[in-house]
Amino acid sequence: MFEGDENWKSLHIPTGSRYEWDPQSTYIALPPFFQRMSIGPQAVSDIGWARVLALVGDSITTDHISPAGNIKKDSPAGQSLIERGVPPKDFNSYGARRGHHEVMMRGTFANVRLKNHLVPGVEGGVTRHLPTGAEMSIYDAATLYAKEGTPLIIIAGKEYGSGSSRDWAAKGARLLGVRAVIAESYERIHRSNLVGMGVLPLQFMPADTPQTLGLTGAEVFEIAGIADALKKVGSGKVHLKVKADLKEFEVLLRVDTPQEVLYYEHGGILQYVLRQLVGSGAA
C-alpha cells in the first residue's frame, strides 16, 4: 500500500526544483499570467479604442461566464481538443481540465443560454466582430481583437456575476482580453475577483442603464483618468468618464479599497503576491 504497484513505480519522476511542464498535456499547462512581467508594476494606463465583446442583460451568473459542464464537440474547446488528437469520448468536463487555460479560455462566455445582445435572437457564446459585423464565437472574436491590439469590455445589467463564486469567470475574461466591465450592479465576490485579475469593474450611475444611454455595443469606448481616480479610493465615491463614440457619461469606480488598488496597479493579485515574494527574498 505504501510502496505502490509496478505501474506507480514505473512513472517517470522529473528531477530539479521546478515543475516540468508537458507541452503535450491537455489537462495542465503553464498559464500566461506572468509573461512579460516586469520586476515592478507599470504605470496604470487608460483604456482607449475598446470594443464590446458582449452586451448582456440582468442576472448574468458565473455559470453563464465560467466554463462548466461537458465539452461539446462543436465548441471552440472541443475543436481545439480534436486538433490536438483528443477524441470526443475523452473530452471529459471543463472542471477536469481547469488546469489548462487554453481549454478554459475557449469555454468562457460559451454557455448555451447566454444572450449577447450584439447578436439578437441567438443564444450561446457568439458575438459580432466590430467594425466588420461578422458573427463568430466569442473566443474567435477575442483572438481576432487581440491580433488587432483592441482592448475589450463587457457591458451588463444588474447583478453581474451572481450565483456561486467561480474564479474562472474572472480568469477567463482577463485571458480573452477583457480590460473592464461596466454593469448596473455586481455580485460582491465576482466584483472582487475581477479586480484580482486586473479587470476594472465600473458601475453605471443610478439613473443610467445601457438602454437609457442608448448603448448598442457597436461603439468605440474610451475610459480615461483611471490612475487619478485610483488615488481617490477611500475618500468616498469615485467617478470616471466614459466616452462611447459621441456619447459621454459618468460611471462609478468599483475598486473599493486601497488594497484592491494595489492589486489593480500590479495587474492582478497574482502579480502582486509574486512581486511581494521577490521583494522579500522568498522567491
PDB file of C-alpha atoms in Angstrom:
ATOM      1  CA  MET A   1       0.000   0.000   0.000  1.00  0.00           C
ATOM      2  CA  PHE A   2       2.795   2.445   0.857  1.00  0.00           C
ATOM      3  CA  GLU A   3       5.171   1.433  -1.930  1.00  0.00           C
ATOM      4  CA  GLY A   4       2.698   1.198  -4.819  1.00  0.00           C
ATOM      5  CA  ASP A   5       2.498  -1.351  -7.620  1.00  0.00           C
ATOM      6  CA  GLU A   6       4.665  -1.590 -10.731  1.00  0.00           C
ATOM      7  CA  ASN A   7       2.567   0.991 -12.576  1.00  0.00           C
ATOM      8  CA  TRP A   8       3.232   3.536  -9.847  1.00  0.00           C
ATOM      9  CA  LYS A   9       6.926   2.654  -9.561  1.00  0.00           C
ATOM     10  CA  SER A  10       7.438   2.910 -13.332  1.00  0.00           C
ATOM     11  CA  LEU A  11       6.150   6.503 -13.553  1.00  0.00           C
ATOM     12  CA  HIS A  12       8.725   8.999 -14.808  1.00  0.00           C
ATOM     13  CA  ILE A  13       9.747  11.348 -11.999  1.00  0.00           C
ATOM     14  CA  PRO A  14      11.326  14.609 -13.189  1.00  0.00           C
ATOM     15  CA  THR A  15      14.224  15.995 -11.196  1.00  0.00           C
ATOM     16  CA  GLY A  16      15.029  19.607 -10.349  1.00  0.00           C
ATOM     17  CA  SER A  17      13.394  22.315  -8.293  1.00  0.00           C
ATOM     18  CA  ARG A  18      10.913  23.484 -10.929  1.00  0.00           C
ATOM     19  CA  TYR A  19       7.815  21.788 -12.279  1.00  0.00           C
ATOM     20  CA  GLU A  20       8.444  20.110 -15.624  1.00  0.00           C
ATOM     21  CA  TRP A  21       5.613  21.279 -17.861  1.00  0.00           C
ATOM     22  CA  ASP A  22       4.482  18.804 -20.507  1.00  0.00           C
ATOM     23  CA  PRO A  23       3.646  20.716 -23.712  1.00  0.00           C
ATOM     24  CA  GLN A  24       1.591  17.751 -24.924  1.00  0.00           C
ATOM     25  CA  SER A  25      -0.725  17.747 -21.908  1.00  0.00           C
ATOM     26  CA  THR A  26      -4.324  18.783 -22.472  1.00  0.00           C
ATOM     27  CA  TYR A  27      -5.074  18.838 -18.744  1.00  0.00           C
ATOM     28  CA  ILE A  28      -2.459  21.213 -17.318  1.00  0.00           C
ATOM     29  CA  ALA A  29      -0.396  23.960 -18.942  1.00  0.00           C
ATOM     30  CA  LEU A  30       1.712  26.934 -17.910  1.00  0.00           C
ATOM     31  CA  PRO A  31      -0.703  29.890 -17.851  1.00  0.00           C
ATOM     32  CA  PRO A  32       0.413  33.223 -19.331  1.00  0.00           C
ATOM     33  CA  PHE A  33      -0.318  35.388 -16.288  1.00  0.00           C
ATOM     34  CA  PHE A  34       3.372  36.163 -15.698  1.00  0.00           C
ATOM     35  CA  GLN A  35       4.526  36.532 -19.299  1.00  0.00           C
ATOM     36  CA  ARG A  36       6.453  39.764 -19.931  1.00  0.00           C
ATOM     37  CA  MET A  37       6.012  40.651 -16.266  1.00  0.00           C
ATOM     38  CA  SER A  38       8.386  43.358 -15.031  1.00  0.00           C
ATOM     39  CA  ILE A  39      10.044  43.358 -11.616  1.00  0.00           C
ATOM     40  CA  GLY A  40       7.846  46.294 -10.584  1.00  0.00           C
ATOM     41  CA  PRO A  41       4.335  47.397 -11.596  1.00  0.00           C
ATOM     42  CA  GLN A  42       3.906  49.518 -14.700  1.00  0.00           C
ATOM     43  CA  ALA A  43       2.089  52.839 -14.602  1.00  0.00           C
ATOM     44  CA  VAL A  44      -1.693  52.446 -14.837  1.00  0.00           C
ATOM     45  CA  SER A  45      -2.870  53.344 -18.323  1.00  0.00           C
ATOM     46  CA  ASP A  46      -6.231  54.443 -19.626  1.00  0.00           C
ATOM     47  CA  ILE A  47      -8.326  52.161 -21.809  1.00  0.00           C
ATOM     48  CA  GLY A  48      -8.791  53.521 -25.304  1.00  0.00           C
ATOM     49  CA  TRP A  49     -10.311  52.325 -28.561  1.00  0.00           C
ATOM     50  CA  ALA A  50     -12.029  49.457 -26.779  1.00  0.00           C
ATOM     51  CA  ARG A  51     -14.728  47.292 -28.311  1.00  0.00           C
ATOM     52  CA  VAL A  52     -17.603  45.439 -26.649  1.00  0.00           C
ATOM     53  CA  LEU A  53     -17.151  41.664 -26.572  1.00  0.00           C
ATOM     54  CA  ALA A  54     -20.591  41.064 -25.066  1.00  0.00           C
ATOM     55  CA  LEU A  55     -23.591  43.235 -24.201  1.00  0.00           C
ATOM     56  CA  VAL A  56     -25.709  41.262 -21.730  1.00  0.00           C
ATOM     57  CA  GLY A  57     -28.737  41.825 -19.534  1.00  0.00           C
ATOM     58  CA  ASP A  58     -29.594  41.296 -15.871  1.00  0.00           C
ATOM     59  CA  SER A  59     -28.634  38.347 -13.666  1.00  0.00           C
ATOM     60  CA  ILE A  60     -25.747  37.071 -15.746  1.00  0.00           C
ATOM     61  CA  THR A  61     -24.360  34.427 -13.421  1.00  0.00           C
ATOM     62  CA  THR A  62     -20.899  32.948 -13.114  1.00  0.00           C
ATOM     63  CA  ASP A  63     -22.409  29.849 -14.738  1.00  0.00           C
ATOM     64  CA  HIS A  64     -23.077  31.945 -17.847  1.00  0.00           C
ATOM     65  CA  ILE A  65     -19.489  33.223 -17.802  1.00  0.00           C
ATOM     66  CA  SER A  66     -17.327  30.425 -16.425  1.00  0.00           C
ATOM     67  CA  PRO A  67     -16.576  27.198 -18.317  1.00  0.00           C
ATOM     68  CA  ALA A  68     -18.754  24.475 -16.800  1.00  0.00           C
ATOM     69  CA  GLY A  69     -20.191  21.097 -17.686  1.00  0.00           C
ATOM     70  CA  ASN A  70     -19.254  18.764 -20.504  1.00  0.00           C
ATOM     71  CA  ILE A  71     -17.247  19.972 -23.503  1.00  0.00           C
ATOM     72  CA  LYS A  72     -19.244  19.878 -26.721  1.00  0.00           C
ATOM     73  CA  LYS A  73     -17.637  18.609 -29.921  1.00  0.00           C
ATOM     74  CA  ASP A  74     -18.581  21.668 -31.989  1.00  0.00           C
ATOM     75  CA  SER A  75     -17.456  24.193 -29.343  1.00  0.00           C
ATOM     76  CA  PRO A  76     -14.144  26.097 -29.633  1.00  0.00           C
ATOM     77  CA  ALA A  77     -12.763  23.990 -26.764  1.00  0.00           C
ATOM     78  CA  GLY A  78     -13.937  20.752 -28.391  1.00  0.00           C
ATOM     79  CA  GLN A  79     -12.500  21.672 -31.768  1.00  0.00           C
ATOM     80  CA  SER A  80      -9.192  22.550 -30.130  1.00  0.00           C
ATOM     81  CA  LEU A  81      -9.038  19.196 -28.340  1.00  0.00           C
ATOM     82  CA  ILE A  82      -9.822  17.350 -31.591  1.00  0.00           C
ATOM     83  CA  GLU A  83      -6.987  19.225 -33.317  1.00  0.00           C
ATOM     84  CA  ARG A  84      -4.681  18.012 -30.544  1.00  0.00           C
ATOM     85  CA  GLY A  85      -5.717  14.419 -31.088  1.00  0.00           C
ATOM     86  CA  VAL A  86      -8.239  14.006 -28.261  1.00  0.00           C
ATOM     87  CA  PRO A  87     -11.336  12.035 -29.371  1.00  0.00           C
ATOM     88  CA  PRO A  88     -14.728  13.366 -28.197  1.00  0.00           C
ATOM     89  CA  LYS A  89     -15.234  10.358 -25.909  1.00  0.00           C
ATOM     90  CA  ASP A  90     -12.214  11.534 -23.904  1.00  0.00           C
ATOM     91  CA  PHE A  91     -13.152  15.224 -23.699  1.00  0.00           C
ATOM     92  CA  ASN A  92     -14.213  14.965 -20.071  1.00  0.00           C
ATOM     93  CA  SER A  93     -15.501  18.198 -18.482  1.00  0.00           C
ATOM     94  CA  TYR A  94     -14.269  21.766 -18.111  1.00  0.00           C
ATOM     95  CA  GLY A  95     -13.913  21.084 -14.410  1.00  0.00           C
ATOM     96  CA  ALA A  96     -11.498  18.243 -15.086  1.00  0.00           C
ATOM     97  CA  ARG A  97      -9.463  20.437 -17.442  1.00  0.00           C
ATOM     98  CA  ARG A  98      -9.481  23.594 -15.313  1.00  0.00           C
ATOM     99  CA  GLY A  99      -5.681  23.430 -15.146  1.00  0.00           C
ATOM    100  CA  HIS A 100      -5.367  24.138 -18.879  1.00  0.00           C
ATOM    101  CA  HIS A 101      -6.001  27.771 -19.717  1.00  0.00           C
ATOM    102  CA  GLU A 102      -6.356  27.149 -23.463  1.00  0.00           C
ATOM    103  CA  VAL A 103      -9.355  24.914 -22.810  1.00  0.00           C
ATOM    104  CA  MET A 104     -10.857  27.232 -20.201  1.00  0.00           C
ATOM    105  CA  MET A 105     -10.450  30.371 -22.317  1.00  0.00           C
ATOM    106  CA  ARG A 106     -12.420  28.731 -25.100  1.00  0.00           C
ATOM    107  CA  GLY A 107     -15.183  27.843 -22.643  1.00  0.00           C
ATOM    108  CA  THR A 108     -15.536  31.329 -21.143  1.00  0.00           C
ATOM    109  CA  PHE A 109     -18.839  33.007 -22.145  1.00  0.00           C
ATOM    110  CA  ALA A 110     -19.654  29.804 -24.057  1.00  0.00           C
ATOM    111  CA  ASN A 111     -22.795  28.874 -22.103  1.00  0.00           C
ATOM    112  CA  VAL A 112     -25.614  27.775 -24.445  1.00  0.00           C
ATOM    113  CA  ARG A 113     -28.080  30.023 -22.582  1.00  0.00           C
ATOM    114  CA  LEU A 114     -26.015  33.214 -22.810  1.00  0.00           C
ATOM    115  CA  LYS A 115     -27.841  36.014 -24.621  1.00  0.00           C
ATOM    116  CA  ASN A 116     -25.440  38.512 -26.154  1.00  0.00           C
ATOM    117  CA  HIS A 117     -27.445  41.463 -27.461  1.00  0.00           C
ATOM    118  CA  LEU A 118     -24.804  42.098 -30.093  1.00  0.00           C
ATOM    119  CA  VAL A 119     -26.330  39.053 -31.781  1.00  0.00           C
ATOM    120  CA  PRO A 120     -30.078  39.370 -31.061  1.00  0.00           C
ATOM    121  CA  GLY A 121     -32.226  36.275 -31.269  1.00  0.00           C
ATOM    122  CA  VAL A 122     -29.295  33.896 -30.794  1.00  0.00           C
ATOM    123  CA  GLU A 123     -28.323  32.022 -27.639  1.00  0.00           C
ATOM    124  CA  GLY A 124     -24.817  30.789 -26.917  1.00  0.00           C
ATOM    125  CA  GLY A 125     -21.259  32.031 -26.911  1.00  0.00           C
ATOM    126  CA  VAL A 126     -21.412  34.116 -30.078  1.00  0.00           C
ATOM    127  CA  THR A 127     -20.731  37.771 -30.789  1.00  0.00           C
ATOM    128  CA  ARG A 128     -20.076  40.200 -33.620  1.00  0.00           C
ATOM    129  CA  HIS A 129     -16.572  41.304 -34.503  1.00  0.00           C
ATOM    130  CA  LEU A 130     -16.554  45.045 -34.961  1.00  0.00           C
ATOM    131  CA  PRO A 131     -16.413  47.011 -37.138  1.00  0.00           C
ATOM    132  CA  THR A 132     -16.761  44.190 -39.695  1.00  0.00           C
ATOM    133  CA  GLY A 133     -20.005  42.898 -38.168  1.00  0.00           C
ATOM    134  CA  ALA A 134     -19.001  39.281 -38.776  1.00  0.00           C
ATOM    135  CA  GLU A 135     -20.667  36.770 -36.439  1.00  0.00           C
ATOM    136  CA  MET A 136     -18.337  34.298 -34.719  1.00  0.00           C
ATOM    137  CA  SER A 137     -17.678  32.611 -31.402  1.00  0.00           C
ATOM    138  CA  ILE A 138     -16.690  34.855 -28.523  1.00  0.00           C
ATOM    139  CA  TYR A 139     -13.326  33.091 -28.341  1.00  0.00           C
ATOM    140  CA  ASP A 140     -12.628  33.583 -32.057  1.00  0.00           C
ATOM    141  CA  ALA A 141     -13.606  37.250 -31.832  1.00  0.00           C
ATOM    142  CA  ALA A 142     -11.383  37.776 -28.788  1.00  0.00           C
ATOM    143  CA  THR A 143      -8.476  36.156 -30.633  1.00  0.00           C
ATOM    144  CA  LEU A 144      -9.028  38.429 -33.635  1.00  0.00           C
ATOM    145  CA  TYR A 145      -9.284  41.516 -31.427  1.00  0.00           C
ATOM    146  CA  ALA A 146      -6.025  40.514 -29.701  1.00  0.00           C
ATOM    147  CA  LYS A 147      -4.248  40.338 -33.071  1.00  0.00           C
ATOM    148  CA  GLU A 148      -5.592  43.806 -33.859  1.00  0.00           C
ATOM    149  CA  GLY A 149      -4.451  45.150 -30.474  1.00  0.00           C
ATOM    150  CA  THR A 150      -8.005  46.051 -29.471  1.00  0.00           C
ATOM    151  CA  PRO A 151      -8.895  46.026 -25.738  1.00  0.00           C
ATOM    152  CA  LEU A 152     -12.297  44.652 -24.818  1.00  0.00           C
ATOM    153  CA  ILE A 153     -15.087  45.475 -22.388  1.00  0.00           C
ATOM    154  CA  ILE A 154     -18.277  43.811 -21.198  1.00  0.00           C
ATOM    155  CA  ILE A 155     -21.500  45.786 -20.724  1.00  0.00           C
ATOM    156  CA  ALA A 156     -24.035  44.256 -18.354  1.00  0.00           C
ATOM    157  CA  GLY A 157     -27.208  44.903 -16.387  1.00  0.00           C
ATOM    158  CA  LYS A 158     -27.959  44.217 -12.735  1.00  0.00           C
ATOM    159  CA  GLU A 159     -26.350  41.513 -10.548  1.00  0.00           C
ATOM    160  CA  TYR A 160     -23.489  40.749 -12.900  1.00  0.00           C
ATOM    161  CA  GLY A 161     -21.598  37.681 -11.685  1.00  0.00           C
ATOM    162  CA  SER A 162     -24.324  36.398  -9.371  1.00  0.00           C
ATOM    163  CA  GLY A 163     -24.523  32.773  -8.276  1.00  0.00           C
ATOM    164  CA  SER A 164     -21.719  30.652  -6.911  1.00  0.00           C
ATOM    165  CA  SER A 165     -18.215  32.068  -6.907  1.00  0.00           C
ATOM    166  CA  ARG A 166     -16.136  30.734  -9.796  1.00  0.00           C
ATOM    167  CA  ASP A 167     -12.598  32.008 -10.206  1.00  0.00           C
ATOM    168  CA  TRP A 168     -12.515  31.184 -13.926  1.00  0.00           C
ATOM    169  CA  ALA A 169     -15.324  33.661 -14.550  1.00  0.00           C
ATOM    170  CA  ALA A 170     -12.736  36.385 -13.911  1.00  0.00           C
ATOM    171  CA  LYS A 171      -9.653  34.486 -15.142  1.00  0.00           C
ATOM    172  CA  GLY A 172     -11.237  33.565 -18.456  1.00  0.00           C
ATOM    173  CA  ALA A 173     -12.459  37.100 -19.101  1.00  0.00           C
ATOM    174  CA  ARG A 174      -8.987  38.525 -18.487  1.00  0.00           C
ATOM    175  CA  LEU A 175      -7.318  35.979 -20.750  1.00  0.00           C
ATOM    176  CA  LEU A 176      -9.799  36.846 -23.505  1.00  0.00           C
ATOM    177  CA  GLY A 177      -8.575  40.436 -23.341  1.00  0.00           C
ATOM    178  CA  VAL A 178     -11.380  41.992 -21.271  1.00  0.00           C
ATOM    179  CA  ARG A 179      -9.981  45.106 -19.602  1.00  0.00           C
ATOM    180  CA  ALA A 180     -13.147  46.456 -17.978  1.00  0.00           C
ATOM    181  CA  VAL A 181     -16.752  45.603 -17.164  1.00  0.00           C
ATOM    182  CA  ILE A 182     -19.471  48.254 -16.965  1.00  0.00           C
ATOM    183  CA  ALA A 183     -22.517  46.894 -15.134  1.00  0.00           C
ATOM    184  CA  GLU A 184     -25.567  48.265 -13.330  1.00  0.00           C
ATOM    185  CA  SER A 185     -24.588  46.260 -10.227  1.00  0.00           C
ATOM    186  CA  TYR A 186     -22.307  43.380  -9.209  1.00  0.00           C
ATOM    187  CA  GLU A 187     -22.313  40.298  -7.084  1.00  0.00           C
ATOM    188  CA  ARG A 188     -19.854  41.093  -4.292  1.00  0.00           C
ATOM    189  CA  ILE A 189     -17.333  38.280  -4.737  1.00  0.00           C
ATOM    190  CA  HIS A 190     -17.234  38.417  -8.524  1.00  0.00           C
ATOM    191  CA  ARG A 191     -16.530  42.153  -8.431  1.00  0.00           C
ATOM    192  CA  SER A 192     -13.596  41.417  -6.122  1.00  0.00           C
ATOM    193  CA  ASN A 193     -12.419  38.594  -8.377  1.00  0.00           C
ATOM    194  CA  LEU A 194     -12.404  40.933 -11.375  1.00  0.00           C
ATOM    195  CA  VAL A 195     -10.118  43.353  -9.542  1.00  0.00           C
ATOM    196  CA  GLY A 196      -7.941  40.412  -8.525  1.00  0.00           C
ATOM    197  CA  MET A 197      -7.427  39.579 -12.204  1.00  0.00           C
ATOM    198  CA  GLY A 198      -6.701  43.163 -13.216  1.00  0.00           C
ATOM    199  CA  VAL A 199     -10.112  43.782 -14.788  1.00  0.00           C
ATOM    200  CA  LEU A 200     -11.598  47.198 -13.977  1.00  0.00           C
ATOM    201  CA  PRO A 201     -15.158  46.993 -12.551  1.00  0.00           C
ATOM    202  CA  LEU A 202     -17.219  50.092 -13.317  1.00  0.00           C
ATOM    203  CA  GLN A 203     -20.851  50.735 -12.422  1.00  0.00           C
ATOM    204  CA  PHE A 204     -23.475  52.798 -14.196  1.00  0.00           C
ATOM    205  CA  MET A 205     -24.829  55.728 -12.199  1.00  0.00           C
ATOM    206  CA  PRO A 206     -28.223  55.022 -10.532  1.00  0.00           C
ATOM    207  CA  ALA A 207     -30.253  56.797 -13.211  1.00  0.00           C
ATOM    208  CA  ASP A 208     -28.345  55.224 -16.101  1.00  0.00           C
ATOM    209  CA  THR A 209     -28.680  51.901 -17.894  1.00  0.00           C
ATOM    210  CA  PRO A 210     -27.291  50.782 -21.252  1.00  0.00           C
ATOM    211  CA  GLN A 211     -30.783  51.368 -22.633  1.00  0.00           C
ATOM    212  CA  THR A 212     -31.268  54.915 -21.306  1.00  0.00           C
ATOM    213  CA  LEU A 213     -27.813  55.846 -22.580  1.00  0.00           C
ATOM    214  CA  GLY A 214     -28.647  54.392 -25.971  1.00  0.00           C
ATOM    215  CA  LEU A 215     -25.702  51.996 -25.999  1.00  0.00           C
ATOM    216  CA  THR A 216     -25.839  49.386 -28.743  1.00  0.00           C
ATOM    217  CA  GLY A 217     -22.450  47.763 -28.126  1.00  0.00           C
ATOM    218  CA  ALA A 218     -21.208  48.854 -31.548  1.00  0.00           C
ATOM    219  CA  GLU A 219     -19.483  51.942 -30.132  1.00  0.00           C
ATOM    220  CA  VAL A 220     -15.785  52.531 -29.593  1.00  0.00           C
ATOM    221  CA  PHE A 221     -15.160  53.155 -25.891  1.00  0.00           C
ATOM    222  CA  GLU A 222     -12.565  55.244 -24.089  1.00  0.00           C
ATOM    223  CA  ILE A 223     -12.100  55.172 -20.306  1.00  0.00           C
ATOM    224  CA  ALA A 224      -9.833  57.997 -19.153  1.00  0.00           C
ATOM    225  CA  GLY A 225      -8.407  59.200 -15.840  1.00  0.00           C
ATOM    226  CA  ILE A 226      -8.058  55.765 -14.257  1.00  0.00           C
ATOM    227  CA  ALA A 227      -4.757  56.441 -12.460  1.00  0.00           C
ATOM    228  CA  ASP A 228      -6.024  59.668 -10.887  1.00  0.00           C
ATOM    229  CA  ALA A 229      -9.293  58.021  -9.887  1.00  0.00           C
ATOM    230  CA  LEU A 230      -7.479  55.191  -8.109  1.00  0.00           C
ATOM    231  CA  LYS A 231      -5.669  57.735  -5.934  1.00  0.00           C
ATOM    232  CA  LYS A 232      -9.044  58.874  -4.561  1.00  0.00           C
ATOM    233  CA  VAL A 233     -10.217  55.421  -3.460  1.00  0.00           C
ATOM    234  CA  GLY A 234     -11.052  55.519   0.235  1.00  0.00           C
ATOM    235  CA  SER A 235     -12.200  59.137   0.166  1.00  0.00           C
ATOM    236  CA  GLY A 236     -15.756  58.398  -0.938  1.00  0.00           C
ATOM    237  CA  LYS A 237     -17.418  57.505  -4.220  1.00  0.00           C
ATOM    238  CA  VAL A 238     -15.090  57.949  -7.178  1.00  0.00           C
ATOM    239  CA  HIS A 239     -16.369  58.701 -10.668  1.00  0.00           C
ATOM    240  CA  LEU A 240     -14.821  58.173 -14.100  1.00  0.00           C
ATOM    241  CA  LYS A 241     -15.829  59.485 -17.505  1.00  0.00           C
ATOM    242  CA  VAL A 242     -16.525  57.076 -20.334  1.00  0.00           C
ATOM    243  CA  LYS A 243     -16.771  58.076 -23.976  1.00  0.00           C
ATOM    244  CA  ALA A 244     -18.735  55.895 -26.365  1.00  0.00           C
ATOM    245  CA  ASP A 245     -18.404  57.462 -29.810  1.00  0.00           C
ATOM    246  CA  LEU A 246     -20.174  60.826 -29.419  1.00  0.00           C
ATOM    247  CA  LYS A 247     -21.766  59.927 -26.073  1.00  0.00           C
ATOM    248  CA  GLU A 248     -20.104  60.705 -22.735  1.00  0.00           C
ATOM    249  CA  PHE A 249     -21.300  59.526 -19.340  1.00  0.00           C
ATOM    250  CA  GLU A 250     -20.022  59.091 -15.793  1.00  0.00           C
ATOM    251  CA  VAL A 251     -19.573  55.750 -14.071  1.00  0.00           C
ATOM    252  CA  LEU A 252     -18.697  54.734 -10.533  1.00  0.00           C
ATOM    253  CA  LEU A 253     -15.287  53.167  -9.987  1.00  0.00           C
ATOM    254  CA  ARG A 254     -15.786  49.888  -8.091  1.00  0.00           C
ATOM    255  CA  VAL A 255     -12.240  49.315  -6.939  1.00  0.00           C
ATOM    256  CA  ASP A 256     -13.432  49.693  -3.380  1.00  0.00           C
ATOM    257  CA  THR A 257     -10.418  49.528  -1.049  1.00  0.00           C
ATOM    258  CA  PRO A 258      -6.779  50.693  -1.001  1.00  0.00           C
ATOM    259  CA  GLN A 259      -5.677  47.044  -1.040  1.00  0.00           C
ATOM    260  CA  GLU A 260      -7.689  46.443  -4.197  1.00  0.00           C
ATOM    261  CA  VAL A 261      -5.993  49.494  -5.707  1.00  0.00           C
ATOM    262  CA  LEU A 262      -2.652  47.753  -5.153  1.00  0.00           C
ATOM    263  CA  TYR A 263      -3.926  44.585  -6.814  1.00  0.00           C
ATOM    264  CA  TYR A 264      -5.137  46.522  -9.842  1.00  0.00           C
ATOM    265  CA  GLU A 265      -1.951  48.595 -10.117  1.00  0.00           C
ATOM    266  CA  HIS A 266       0.082  45.372 -10.206  1.00  0.00           C
ATOM    267  CA  GLY A 267      -2.127  43.876 -12.910  1.00  0.00           C
ATOM    268  CA  GLY A 268      -3.804  41.469 -10.503  1.00  0.00           C
ATOM    269  CA  ILE A 269      -3.380  39.688  -7.199  1.00  0.00           C
ATOM    270  CA  LEU A 270      -1.102  37.001  -8.676  1.00  0.00           C
ATOM    271  CA  GLN A 271       1.429  39.570  -9.880  1.00  0.00           C
ATOM    272  CA  TYR A 272       1.137  41.485  -6.606  1.00  0.00           C
ATOM    273  CA  VAL A 273       1.882  38.402  -4.490  1.00  0.00           C
ATOM    274  CA  LEU A 274       4.788  37.304  -6.692  1.00  0.00           C
ATOM    275  CA  ARG A 275       6.378  40.747  -6.526  1.00  0.00           C
ATOM    276  CA  GLN A 276       5.957  40.740  -2.762  1.00  0.00           C
ATOM    277  CA  LEU A 277       7.745  37.384  -2.581  1.00  0.00           C
ATOM    278  CA  VAL A 278      10.545  38.609  -4.827  1.00  0.00           C
ATOM    279  CA  GLY A 279      10.901  41.756  -2.734  1.00  0.00           C
ATOM    280  CA  SER A 280      11.128  39.743   0.483  1.00  0.00           C
ATOM    281  CA  GLY A 281      13.657  37.316  -0.981  1.00  0.00           C
ATOM    282  CA  ALA A 282      11.277  34.384  -0.569  1.00  0.00           C
ATOM    283  CA  ALA A 283      11.007  33.676  -4.293  1.00  0.00           C
TER     284      ALA A 283
END
